[in-house]
Amino acid sequence: MASDQLPPIRNHLLSRLSGEDKALLLPKMRIVPLKLGQEIEIPAQKLERVYFLESGIASMMASLPRGRDLEVGLFGRDGMSGSALLQYDDRSAYRTVVQMNGSALRIDAADLLDAVRARESIRILLTRFARALSIQVGSTAIANGHSKLEDRLARWVLLAHDRVDGDSMIFTHEHLARMLGVRRSGVTVALHILEGKGLIRSRRSQIIVLDRGGLMELADGAYGLAEEESVRLTGWSLR
C-alpha cells in the first residue's frame, strides 16, 4: 500500500523515523486488523511478518508444561513484533498473542531486514526498542518472583494503561489470570483489593483506572525502571 493511502501513523517507532526512512518502509506496509486471541508469533516458527501496532495490545507468552502459560512482556503502539530479527534470529522464543483488539502496520520480515541493512537510523531505533523490551521482560521476571499478586496486578494494569487511550480497559478475570499465571479466584481477590483502595473500578470485564499514582505506589518499584529505560532508549514517553 502506498504511503499516501495509510492513515496518520500512531505507532511510536514509525512516527520517530525520518521522512527518508518512512519513504523506504511505508510503501511496503499494509494496515491490518488485530483480533483478540490472534497469534502473530509462534515459538520455533520462522518469522515471516512483523507487526507495528497502531492500537491494541499484544502479549509475549512463555509456555510451560501441562498447558501453563505466563506473560513475560507486552507491547502496544509503543512497539513491534519480530524483535528477534534485530538480534540476528529468525525465530521467536515466545508466543505473541493479541490481548486487545486493534490494528497494525504489517510488513514482510524480508522487507524490514532489507530496510534495516540499508538505513542505519532504522536499525538503531528498532534495536533500541528491542533493548527496552528485554528490560521489561527482566522487570516482569522480578515482579513474578518477588511481588504479591495485588502488586503484580497493579503493575499489569499500569502497563496496559500506558498503551490505551483513556482510563477504561476491557479484560476478563480469565484473561488476567492467564496473563499473571494464577487462578481466576486469585485475580478476583486482587481486583477487590485494588478496588477497595480506590485505585480502580472493576465492572464485569471492564477495569477503570481511578488513581494511577496509587497503583504505582502499590506496585512498589516493580513498575517504573523499565518504563524510564524505554523513554531513554526510544525517546518516547508512553503516557
Short mmCIF file of C-alpha atoms in Angstrom, two decimals:
data_model
loop_
_atom_site.label_atom_id
_atom_site.label_comp_id
_atom_site.label_asym_id
_atom_site.label_seq_id
_atom_site.Cartn_x
_atom_site.Cartn_y
_atom_site.Cartn_z
CA MET A 1 0.00 0.00 0.00
CA ALA A 2 1.34 3.41 -0.92
CA SER A 3 2.26 5.68 1.97
CA ASP A 4 -0.34 8.26 0.95
CA GLN A 5 -3.06 5.61 1.42
CA LEU A 6 -2.10 4.92 5.02
CA PRO A 7 -3.86 6.66 7.92
CA PRO A 8 -1.85 9.00 10.18
CA ILE A 9 0.82 6.96 11.92
CA ARG A 10 0.15 6.19 15.59
CA ASN A 11 2.95 3.69 16.14
CA HIS A 12 5.59 5.43 18.24
CA LEU A 13 8.56 3.82 16.49
CA LEU A 14 7.42 4.61 12.96
CA SER A 15 6.45 8.15 13.94
CA ARG A 16 10.02 8.83 15.07
CA LEU A 17 11.60 7.84 11.76
CA SER A 18 12.84 10.46 9.33
CA GLY A 19 10.97 11.23 6.14
CA GLU A 20 13.51 9.24 4.13
CA ASP A 21 13.14 6.24 6.44
CA LYS A 22 9.36 6.36 6.22
CA ALA A 23 9.54 6.63 2.43
CA LEU A 24 11.50 3.38 2.40
CA LEU A 25 9.24 1.46 4.80
CA LEU A 26 5.67 2.67 4.41
CA PRO A 27 5.12 1.63 0.76
CA LYS A 28 5.88 -1.95 1.84
CA MET A 29 3.37 -1.89 4.68
CA ARG A 30 -0.35 -2.53 4.86
CA ILE A 31 -2.83 -1.77 7.59
CA VAL A 32 -4.40 -4.91 9.07
CA PRO A 33 -6.88 -5.54 11.91
CA LEU A 34 -5.77 -7.36 15.05
CA LYS A 35 -8.34 -9.60 16.75
CA LEU A 36 -8.39 -10.84 20.32
CA GLY A 37 -6.58 -14.18 20.51
CA GLN A 38 -4.78 -13.78 17.18
CA GLU A 39 -1.28 -15.25 17.23
CA ILE A 40 1.28 -13.07 15.48
CA GLU A 41 4.34 -15.04 16.58
CA ILE A 42 4.59 -18.78 17.22
CA PRO A 43 7.60 -20.29 19.01
CA ALA A 44 10.16 -22.04 16.78
CA GLN A 45 8.39 -20.96 13.59
CA LYS A 46 10.15 -18.66 11.15
CA LEU A 47 9.18 -15.02 11.47
CA GLU A 48 7.58 -14.14 8.15
CA ARG A 49 5.84 -10.87 9.05
CA VAL A 50 6.33 -8.04 11.52
CA TYR A 51 3.52 -6.02 13.08
CA PHE A 52 3.92 -2.40 14.17
CA LEU A 53 0.90 -1.90 16.42
CA GLU A 54 -1.21 1.18 15.90
CA SER A 55 -3.70 0.25 18.61
CA GLY A 56 -4.46 -2.72 20.84
CA ILE A 57 -2.09 -4.77 22.98
CA ALA A 58 -0.06 -7.92 22.30
CA SER A 59 1.40 -10.20 24.97
CA MET A 60 4.52 -12.34 24.78
CA MET A 61 3.63 -15.66 26.41
CA ALA A 62 6.03 -18.27 27.74
CA SER A 63 4.57 -21.78 27.67
CA LEU A 64 5.21 -24.26 30.46
CA PRO A 65 4.35 -27.98 30.62
CA ARG A 66 0.74 -29.07 31.14
CA GLY A 67 -0.70 -26.08 29.32
CA ARG A 68 0.50 -23.43 31.73
CA ASP A 69 1.22 -20.04 30.18
CA LEU A 70 2.67 -16.87 31.66
CA GLU A 71 3.04 -13.42 30.16
CA VAL A 72 6.66 -12.25 30.09
CA GLY A 73 6.21 -8.97 28.21
CA LEU A 74 3.73 -6.83 26.35
CA PHE A 75 3.68 -4.01 23.85
CA GLY A 76 1.20 -1.83 22.02
CA ARG A 77 1.61 1.19 19.81
CA ASP A 78 4.98 1.72 21.51
CA GLY A 79 6.50 -1.18 19.61
CA MET A 80 6.57 -4.05 17.20
CA SER A 81 6.65 -7.81 16.96
CA GLY A 82 9.62 -9.63 15.48
CA SER A 83 12.29 -8.00 17.65
CA ALA A 84 14.28 -11.25 17.41
CA LEU A 85 15.07 -10.30 13.80
CA LEU A 86 17.10 -7.36 15.08
CA GLN A 87 19.23 -9.82 17.05
CA TYR A 88 20.05 -11.98 14.01
CA ASP A 89 17.43 -14.61 14.85
CA ASP A 90 14.50 -15.53 12.62
CA ARG A 91 12.61 -17.40 15.37
CA SER A 92 10.74 -16.19 18.44
CA ALA A 93 11.12 -17.87 21.81
CA TYR A 94 7.61 -16.77 22.81
CA ARG A 95 4.06 -16.98 21.56
CA THR A 96 2.83 -13.45 20.89
CA VAL A 97 -0.94 -13.12 21.16
CA VAL A 98 -3.26 -10.15 20.66
CA GLN A 99 -4.88 -9.36 24.03
CA MET A 100 -6.87 -6.29 22.99
CA ASN A 101 -8.43 -5.66 19.58
CA GLY A 102 -6.64 -3.10 17.46
CA SER A 103 -4.75 -2.62 14.23
CA ALA A 104 -1.19 -2.75 12.95
CA LEU A 105 1.00 -1.85 10.04
CA ARG A 106 2.32 -5.17 8.74
CA ILE A 107 5.48 -5.69 6.72
CA ASP A 108 7.21 -8.81 5.42
CA ALA A 109 10.20 -9.71 7.54
CA ALA A 110 12.45 -9.78 4.47
CA ASP A 111 11.46 -6.23 3.53
CA LEU A 112 12.09 -4.99 7.07
CA LEU A 113 15.53 -6.62 7.14
CA ASP A 114 16.38 -5.02 3.79
CA ALA A 115 15.45 -1.63 5.24
CA VAL A 116 17.45 -2.26 8.42
CA ARG A 117 20.52 -3.12 6.34
CA ALA A 118 20.05 -0.10 4.08
CA ARG A 119 19.38 2.52 6.75
CA GLU A 120 21.41 2.63 9.96
CA SER A 121 18.91 5.04 11.51
CA ILE A 122 16.14 2.44 11.20
CA ARG A 123 18.37 -0.27 12.64
CA ILE A 124 19.38 1.85 15.63
CA LEU A 125 15.83 2.87 16.61
CA LEU A 126 14.34 -0.61 16.26
CA THR A 127 17.26 -2.19 18.11
CA ARG A 128 16.78 0.29 20.93
CA PHE A 129 13.16 -0.82 21.21
CA ALA A 130 14.30 -4.46 21.33
CA ARG A 131 16.61 -3.50 24.19
CA ALA A 132 13.80 -1.70 26.04
CA LEU A 133 11.56 -4.74 25.61
CA SER A 134 14.23 -7.03 27.05
CA ILE A 135 14.47 -4.77 30.12
CA GLN A 136 10.70 -5.01 30.54
CA VAL A 137 10.93 -8.82 30.37
CA GLY A 138 13.51 -8.70 33.16
CA SER A 139 11.29 -6.47 35.28
CA THR A 140 8.40 -8.89 34.78
CA ALA A 141 10.57 -11.77 35.99
CA ILE A 142 11.46 -9.82 39.14
CA ALA A 143 7.82 -8.92 39.78
CA ASN A 144 6.66 -12.50 39.26
CA GLY A 145 9.27 -13.78 41.70
CA HIS A 146 9.07 -11.22 44.48
CA SER A 147 5.79 -9.25 44.40
CA LYS A 148 2.43 -10.09 45.93
CA LEU A 149 -0.38 -10.80 43.48
CA GLU A 150 -2.14 -7.48 44.07
CA ASP A 151 1.17 -5.66 43.46
CA ARG A 152 1.69 -7.60 40.22
CA LEU A 153 -1.85 -6.82 39.14
CA ALA A 154 -1.30 -3.11 39.85
CA ARG A 155 1.81 -3.22 37.66
CA TRP A 156 -0.03 -5.05 34.89
CA VAL A 157 -2.87 -2.53 34.92
CA LEU A 158 -0.30 0.27 34.60
CA LEU A 159 1.41 -1.46 31.68
CA ALA A 160 -1.89 -1.82 29.86
CA HIS A 161 -2.98 1.73 30.80
CA ASP A 162 0.21 3.08 29.23
CA ARG A 163 -0.85 1.66 25.88
CA VAL A 164 -4.50 2.69 25.56
CA ASP A 165 -6.43 5.91 25.21
CA GLY A 166 -8.47 6.93 28.23
CA ASP A 167 -8.79 5.12 31.54
CA SER A 168 -11.11 2.23 30.66
CA MET A 169 -9.93 -1.22 29.53
CA ILE A 170 -11.73 -4.47 28.74
CA PHE A 171 -10.16 -7.58 30.28
CA THR A 172 -11.95 -10.59 31.76
CA HIS A 173 -10.86 -12.21 35.01
CA GLU A 174 -9.89 -15.29 33.00
CA HIS A 175 -7.69 -13.16 30.79
CA LEU A 176 -5.94 -11.54 33.74
CA ALA A 177 -5.42 -14.92 35.40
CA ARG A 178 -3.76 -16.25 32.27
CA MET A 179 -1.50 -13.22 31.96
CA LEU A 180 -0.40 -13.44 35.58
CA GLY A 181 -0.21 -17.23 35.70
CA VAL A 182 -2.60 -17.60 38.64
CA ARG A 183 -6.09 -18.92 39.35
CA ARG A 184 -9.13 -16.85 38.44
CA SER A 185 -10.16 -16.72 42.09
CA GLY A 186 -6.83 -15.09 42.96
CA VAL A 187 -7.37 -12.37 40.38
CA THR A 188 -10.86 -11.72 41.74
CA VAL A 189 -9.46 -11.20 45.23
CA ALA A 190 -6.66 -8.95 43.92
CA LEU A 191 -9.15 -6.83 41.96
CA HIS A 192 -11.23 -6.41 45.09
CA ILE A 193 -8.13 -5.23 46.97
CA LEU A 194 -7.32 -2.63 44.30
CA GLU A 195 -10.94 -1.52 44.20
CA GLY A 196 -11.12 -1.34 47.99
CA LYS A 197 -8.13 1.02 47.96
CA GLY A 198 -9.91 3.25 45.45
CA LEU A 199 -7.33 2.60 42.72
CA ILE A 200 -9.64 1.08 40.11
CA ARG A 201 -13.27 0.34 39.42
CA SER A 202 -13.96 -3.20 38.23
CA ARG A 203 -17.24 -3.99 36.44
CA ARG A 204 -17.63 -7.36 34.77
CA SER A 205 -14.91 -7.29 32.10
CA GLN A 206 -14.12 -3.57 32.49
CA ILE A 207 -11.31 -2.04 34.52
CA ILE A 208 -11.33 1.74 35.01
CA VAL A 209 -8.18 3.38 36.38
CA LEU A 210 -9.07 5.87 39.12
CA ASP A 211 -5.73 6.54 40.84
CA ARG A 212 -2.67 5.94 38.70
CA GLY A 213 -0.31 7.27 41.36
CA GLY A 214 -1.77 4.87 43.90
CA LEU A 215 -1.27 1.96 41.52
CA MET A 216 2.38 2.95 41.10
CA GLU A 217 2.80 3.07 44.87
CA LEU A 218 1.22 -0.36 45.27
CA ALA A 219 3.44 -1.80 42.54
CA ASP A 220 6.28 -0.99 44.95
CA GLY A 221 9.08 -0.45 42.44
CA ALA A 222 8.05 -3.24 40.05
CA TYR A 223 6.80 -0.51 37.70
CA GLY A 224 8.97 2.40 36.66
CA LEU A 225 12.52 1.29 35.89
CA ALA A 226 11.73 -0.41 32.58
CA GLU A 227 9.49 2.49 31.59
CA GLU A 228 12.23 5.05 32.32
CA GLU A 229 14.65 2.99 30.27
CA SER A 230 12.17 2.87 27.40
CA VAL A 231 11.99 6.66 27.37
CA ARG A 232 15.78 6.88 27.44
CA LEU A 233 16.22 4.37 24.63
CA THR A 234 13.41 5.33 22.26
CA GLY A 235 12.78 8.95 23.23
CA TRP A 236 9.05 8.46 23.61
CA SER A 237 7.09 8.56 26.87
CA LEU A 238 4.27 6.03 26.94
CA ARG A 239 1.83 8.26 28.84
#
